[in-house]
Amino acid sequence: MPAEPSPAPDIIAIDGPAASGKSSTAKAVASALGYAHLDSGALYRGVTLVAIQECGAVSGAPLDAGALLRAAEAKRLELRFDGSAFSVMLEGRPVGIRIREAEVTHLVSAVSALPQVRTWVTDRLRALGQGARPLVVDGRDIGTVVFPGARLKIFLTASPRTRAARRLVQRGEGATTGRVETEAALLAARDAADAGRPVAPLRMADDAVALDGTELSFEEQVAEIVRLARK
Ligand code: CDP
C-alpha cells in the first residue's frame, strides 16, 4: 500500500504593516482556536540582534549576510515551542525583550531585506509548519511566500496614527501628539522598506481578507478572525 499523503498543515496567516497588532491578535486567535502562535518577525529580530551583538552591524553600513547567518548558527538562534507559542532562543536561552529594543527595530528591515536571510528564516518557518500542530503565523510574507496554501489569510491594517499610538502605549510611553507623529514616521519608514524590497515584499495576498482595525476594539478584531477561521 502506498503511504497516505500527509495532510496539508492547518495554517492561518496574518500579515500586515508594522504595529498593526498582528502579533497580539495572532496570539489571541491562536489561544481561542487552540492553535500555536508563531511570530515570524521575532526570528527576523533575532537575526538582527545577532548581527548587532556578534557582527557589530550598524544602521547604514553594509551587511554581510553570510557572516551574520554563520553567527546565528554558532549562537544556536532558533524558535522553540513552549507549549503554546514559539520563543526565540539564543544559546538555549530565551532572548526575551532584547529583540524589541529600538536598536533592533531600526535595523531589522535592512537585515530582513537580505535574500540569504529570508531563505534562512523561511526554511525554518516552513519546517515548523510541517509538524502536526495547527498554527497561526504572523508576519509580512506569510500568505504570499512562506505558506501560500494557508487556509485563511488575513491582511491586518490600521491607520498610521492608530498604529503609532498603540505601539507607544504598548511600550508604556504616553501617546502625546508629538510622540505619535514621530512614531508614525518611524513606522512609515519601516513599511516603505518592507514593501519596497525586491524579495518577498510586504503586500496583501490576492486571496487574503483585508481587515482594517482602526475602528475595532482588540476583542472585535480577534473575534472577527476567529469567526472567519470557524466558517
Ligand atoms: O511587530 P512589528 O510590526 O513591529 O514587526 P515584526 O512583526 O516584529 O517584524 C519586524 C520586521 O521583520 C519587519 O519590519 C520586517 O522587516 C521583518 N519581517 C519580514 O520581513 N517578514 C516577515 N514575515 C516578518 C517580519
Short mmCIF file of C-alpha atoms and ligand atoms in Angstrom, two decimals:
data_model
loop_
_atom_site.label_atom_id
_atom_site.label_comp_id
_atom_site.label_asym_id
_atom_site.label_seq_id
_atom_site.Cartn_x
_atom_site.Cartn_y
_atom_site.Cartn_z
CA MET A 1 0.00 0.00 0.00
CA PRO A 2 1.42 3.45 -0.83
CA ALA A 3 1.83 5.70 2.18
CA GLU A 4 -1.05 8.11 2.79
CA PRO A 5 -0.05 11.62 1.71
CA SER A 6 0.42 13.76 4.80
CA PRO A 7 -2.48 16.22 5.24
CA ALA A 8 -1.79 19.85 4.40
CA PRO A 9 -0.77 21.75 7.55
CA ASP A 10 -3.60 23.81 9.07
CA ILE A 11 -2.26 27.35 8.96
CA ILE A 12 -3.82 30.78 9.44
CA ALA A 13 -1.64 33.61 8.09
CA ILE A 14 -1.88 37.16 9.45
CA ASP A 15 0.19 39.71 7.53
CA GLY A 16 0.25 43.47 7.60
CA PRO A 17 2.29 46.62 8.19
CA ALA A 18 4.29 47.46 11.31
CA ALA A 19 2.41 47.71 14.59
CA SER A 20 -0.93 46.77 13.07
CA GLY A 21 -1.43 44.44 16.02
CA LYS A 22 -0.59 41.25 14.14
CA SER A 23 1.31 39.52 16.92
CA SER A 24 -1.05 40.24 19.79
CA THR A 25 -4.03 39.42 17.55
CA ALA A 26 -2.40 36.22 16.27
CA LYS A 27 -1.64 35.16 19.83
CA ALA A 28 -5.26 35.68 20.95
CA VAL A 29 -6.66 33.97 17.82
CA ALA A 30 -4.33 31.01 18.40
CA SER A 31 -5.43 30.75 22.00
CA ALA A 32 -9.15 30.89 21.06
CA LEU A 33 -8.71 28.15 18.44
CA GLY A 34 -6.24 26.01 20.39
CA TYR A 35 -3.55 26.64 17.76
CA ALA A 36 0.10 27.50 18.37
CA HIS A 37 1.28 31.06 17.67
CA LEU A 38 4.34 31.62 15.50
CA ASP A 39 5.67 35.22 15.26
CA SER A 40 7.91 35.26 12.18
CA GLY A 41 9.05 38.84 12.84
CA ALA A 42 10.59 37.65 16.11
CA LEU A 43 13.02 35.46 14.17
CA TYR A 44 14.00 38.36 11.86
CA ARG A 45 14.52 40.40 15.03
CA GLY A 46 16.63 37.55 16.46
CA VAL A 47 18.89 37.55 13.38
CA THR A 48 19.17 41.33 13.72
CA LEU A 49 20.13 41.06 17.40
CA VAL A 50 22.89 38.59 16.47
CA ALA A 51 24.02 40.94 13.68
CA ILE A 52 24.38 43.78 16.21
CA GLN A 53 25.92 41.77 19.03
CA GLU A 54 28.20 39.43 17.12
CA CYS A 55 28.97 41.26 13.88
CA GLY A 56 28.85 44.88 15.04
CA ALA A 57 26.16 45.70 12.47
CA VAL A 58 25.03 49.33 12.46
CA SER A 59 22.41 51.25 10.51
CA GLY A 60 23.61 52.49 7.13
CA ALA A 61 26.73 50.26 6.90
CA PRO A 62 26.87 47.27 4.51
CA LEU A 63 25.71 43.94 5.94
CA ASP A 64 27.41 40.60 5.25
CA ALA A 65 24.52 38.08 5.14
CA GLY A 66 26.86 35.05 5.15
CA ALA A 67 28.72 36.27 8.23
CA LEU A 68 25.62 37.07 10.19
CA LEU A 69 23.95 33.76 9.41
CA ARG A 70 27.13 31.92 10.44
CA ALA A 71 26.98 33.87 13.71
CA ALA A 72 23.28 32.99 14.10
CA GLU A 73 24.07 29.29 13.71
CA ALA A 74 27.08 29.49 16.03
CA LYS A 75 24.85 31.12 18.67
CA ARG A 76 22.15 28.48 18.05
CA LEU A 77 19.47 31.02 17.15
CA GLU A 78 16.20 29.11 16.96
CA LEU A 79 12.46 29.17 17.58
CA ARG A 80 11.47 26.73 20.31
CA PHE A 81 7.92 25.64 21.18
CA ASP A 82 7.00 26.36 24.81
CA GLY A 83 3.56 24.73 24.93
CA SER A 84 1.52 27.50 23.29
CA ALA A 85 3.91 29.61 21.23
CA PHE A 86 7.41 29.66 19.78
CA SER A 87 10.08 31.68 21.57
CA VAL A 88 13.31 32.96 20.06
CA MET A 89 16.25 31.26 21.75
CA LEU A 90 19.97 32.08 21.69
CA GLU A 91 22.38 29.50 23.10
CA GLY A 92 19.42 27.68 24.63
CA ARG A 93 18.01 30.71 26.48
CA PRO A 94 15.01 32.91 25.55
CA VAL A 95 16.10 36.29 24.16
CA GLY A 96 13.07 37.99 25.74
CA ILE A 97 12.51 41.69 25.17
CA ARG A 98 16.01 42.41 23.81
CA ILE A 99 14.66 41.81 20.29
CA ARG A 100 12.08 44.61 20.83
CA GLU A 101 14.68 47.29 21.60
CA ALA A 102 14.91 50.37 19.36
CA GLU A 103 18.37 49.42 18.04
CA VAL A 104 16.98 46.13 16.68
CA THR A 105 13.82 47.79 15.35
CA HIS A 106 15.89 50.36 13.43
CA LEU A 107 18.00 47.72 11.71
CA VAL A 108 15.54 44.87 11.21
CA SER A 109 14.15 45.96 7.82
CA ALA A 110 17.68 46.15 6.34
CA VAL A 111 18.57 42.71 7.69
CA SER A 112 15.30 41.13 6.59
CA ALA A 113 15.72 42.52 3.05
CA LEU A 114 18.81 40.31 2.54
CA PRO A 115 17.76 37.40 0.30
CA GLN A 116 20.00 34.90 2.14
CA VAL A 117 18.46 35.89 5.46
CA ARG A 118 14.96 35.49 4.03
CA THR A 119 15.77 32.00 2.75
CA TRP A 120 17.23 31.01 6.12
CA VAL A 121 14.19 32.27 8.06
CA THR A 122 11.64 30.93 5.55
CA ASP A 123 13.20 27.45 5.67
CA ARG A 124 12.87 27.42 9.45
CA LEU A 125 9.28 28.65 9.41
CA ARG A 126 8.30 26.05 6.83
CA ALA A 127 9.95 23.28 8.85
CA LEU A 128 7.82 24.28 11.85
CA GLY A 129 4.76 24.30 9.60
CA GLN A 130 5.40 20.66 8.70
CA GLY A 131 4.53 19.48 12.21
CA ALA A 132 1.05 18.16 13.01
CA ARG A 133 0.39 21.27 15.11
CA PRO A 134 -2.03 23.84 13.63
CA LEU A 135 -0.52 27.33 13.57
CA VAL A 136 -1.42 31.00 13.46
CA VAL A 137 1.60 32.66 11.83
CA ASP A 138 2.05 36.42 11.61
CA GLY A 139 4.44 38.47 9.51
CA ARG A 140 4.79 40.25 6.17
CA ASP A 141 5.03 37.47 3.58
CA ILE A 142 3.32 34.53 5.28
CA GLY A 143 0.30 34.36 2.95
CA THR A 144 2.28 35.30 -0.17
CA VAL A 145 5.55 33.36 0.17
CA VAL A 146 6.04 31.26 3.30
CA PHE A 147 2.67 29.47 3.43
CA PRO A 148 0.79 30.36 0.22
CA GLY A 149 -1.51 27.38 0.90
CA ALA A 150 -2.67 28.75 4.28
CA ARG A 151 -6.38 28.01 4.72
CA LEU A 152 -7.16 31.55 5.90
CA LYS A 153 -5.16 34.69 5.13
CA ILE A 154 -5.77 37.99 6.87
CA PHE A 155 -4.18 41.31 5.93
CA LEU A 156 -4.46 43.42 9.04
CA THR A 157 -4.12 47.18 8.79
CA ALA A 158 -4.95 50.24 10.87
CA SER A 159 -4.40 53.94 10.28
CA PRO A 160 -0.80 55.17 10.82
CA ARG A 161 -1.80 57.23 13.86
CA THR A 162 -3.72 54.37 15.45
CA ARG A 163 -0.76 52.07 14.96
CA ALA A 164 1.68 54.64 16.32
CA ALA A 165 -0.47 55.35 19.39
CA ARG A 166 -0.93 51.64 20.12
CA ARG A 167 2.82 50.98 19.84
CA LEU A 168 3.57 53.84 22.26
CA VAL A 169 1.05 52.53 24.78
CA GLN A 170 2.48 49.02 24.36
CA ARG A 171 5.91 50.39 25.30
CA GLY A 172 4.46 52.24 28.30
CA GLU A 173 5.06 55.67 26.75
CA GLY A 174 2.38 58.34 26.63
CA ALA A 175 0.70 58.84 23.25
CA THR A 176 1.14 62.63 23.09
CA THR A 177 0.58 64.28 19.69
CA GLY A 178 4.31 64.86 19.14
CA ARG A 179 5.28 61.30 20.03
CA VAL A 180 2.51 59.88 17.84
CA GLU A 181 3.84 61.88 14.85
CA THR A 182 7.43 60.72 15.44
CA GLU A 183 6.43 57.08 15.91
CA ALA A 184 4.14 57.17 12.84
CA ALA A 185 7.08 58.44 10.75
CA LEU A 186 9.30 55.56 12.01
CA LEU A 187 6.59 53.01 11.21
CA ALA A 188 6.06 54.54 7.75
CA ALA A 189 9.80 54.29 7.01
CA ARG A 190 9.83 50.60 8.03
CA ASP A 191 6.70 49.89 5.94
CA ALA A 192 8.25 51.59 2.92
CA ALA A 193 11.41 49.49 3.30
CA ASP A 194 9.41 46.27 3.80
CA ALA A 195 7.08 46.97 0.87
CA GLY A 196 9.84 48.20 -1.44
CA ARG A 197 12.33 45.34 -1.16
CA PRO A 198 12.69 43.09 -4.21
CA VAL A 199 12.39 39.77 -2.33
CA ALA A 200 9.10 38.90 -0.59
CA PRO A 201 7.87 42.47 -0.15
CA LEU A 202 5.04 43.32 2.21
CA ARG A 203 1.86 43.01 0.16
CA MET A 204 -1.60 41.56 0.53
CA ALA A 205 -2.08 38.10 -1.00
CA ASP A 206 -4.75 38.02 -3.72
CA ASP A 207 -6.84 35.61 -1.67
CA ALA A 208 -6.43 37.39 1.69
CA VAL A 209 -9.24 39.01 3.65
CA ALA A 210 -8.45 42.68 4.37
CA LEU A 211 -9.27 43.73 7.92
CA ASP A 212 -8.95 47.36 9.00
CA GLY A 213 -8.72 47.50 12.77
CA THR A 214 -8.79 51.30 13.11
CA GLU A 215 -12.36 51.38 14.38
CA LEU A 216 -12.37 47.95 16.01
CA SER A 217 -11.53 47.07 19.58
CA PHE A 218 -8.91 44.39 20.07
CA GLU A 219 -11.62 41.92 21.10
CA GLU A 220 -13.70 42.67 17.98
CA GLN A 221 -10.67 42.21 15.75
CA VAL A 222 -9.84 38.85 17.32
CA ALA A 223 -13.49 37.72 17.24
CA GLU A 224 -13.76 38.51 13.52
CA ILE A 225 -10.72 36.40 12.63
CA VAL A 226 -11.90 33.55 14.85
CA ARG A 227 -15.31 33.73 13.12
CA LEU A 228 -13.67 33.55 9.68
CA ALA A 229 -11.48 30.65 10.85
CA ARG A 230 -14.50 28.67 12.07
CA LYS A 231 -16.59 29.34 8.96
O1 CDP B 1 5.76 43.91 15.45
P1 CDP B 1 6.19 44.77 14.31
O2 CDP B 1 5.05 45.07 13.40
O3 CDP B 1 6.95 45.98 14.75
O4 CDP B 1 7.24 43.99 13.43
P2 CDP B 1 7.65 42.46 13.46
O5 CDP B 1 6.49 41.61 13.06
O6 CDP B 1 8.33 42.16 14.74
O7 CDP B 1 8.70 42.40 12.25
C1 CDP B 1 9.92 43.11 12.32
C2 CDP B 1 10.49 43.24 10.93
O8 CDP B 1 10.82 41.94 10.43
C3 CDP B 1 9.59 43.84 9.86
O9 CDP B 1 9.64 45.26 9.83
C4 CDP B 1 10.14 43.24 8.58
O10 CDP B 1 11.27 43.95 8.13
C5 CDP B 1 10.63 41.87 9.04
N1 CDP B 1 9.70 40.78 8.71
C6 CDP B 1 9.72 40.29 7.42
O11 CDP B 1 10.42 40.82 6.56
N2 CDP B 1 8.94 39.23 7.09
C7 CDP B 1 8.15 38.65 8.00
N3 CDP B 1 7.43 37.58 7.66
C8 CDP B 1 8.10 39.16 9.31
C9 CDP B 1 8.88 40.25 9.65
#
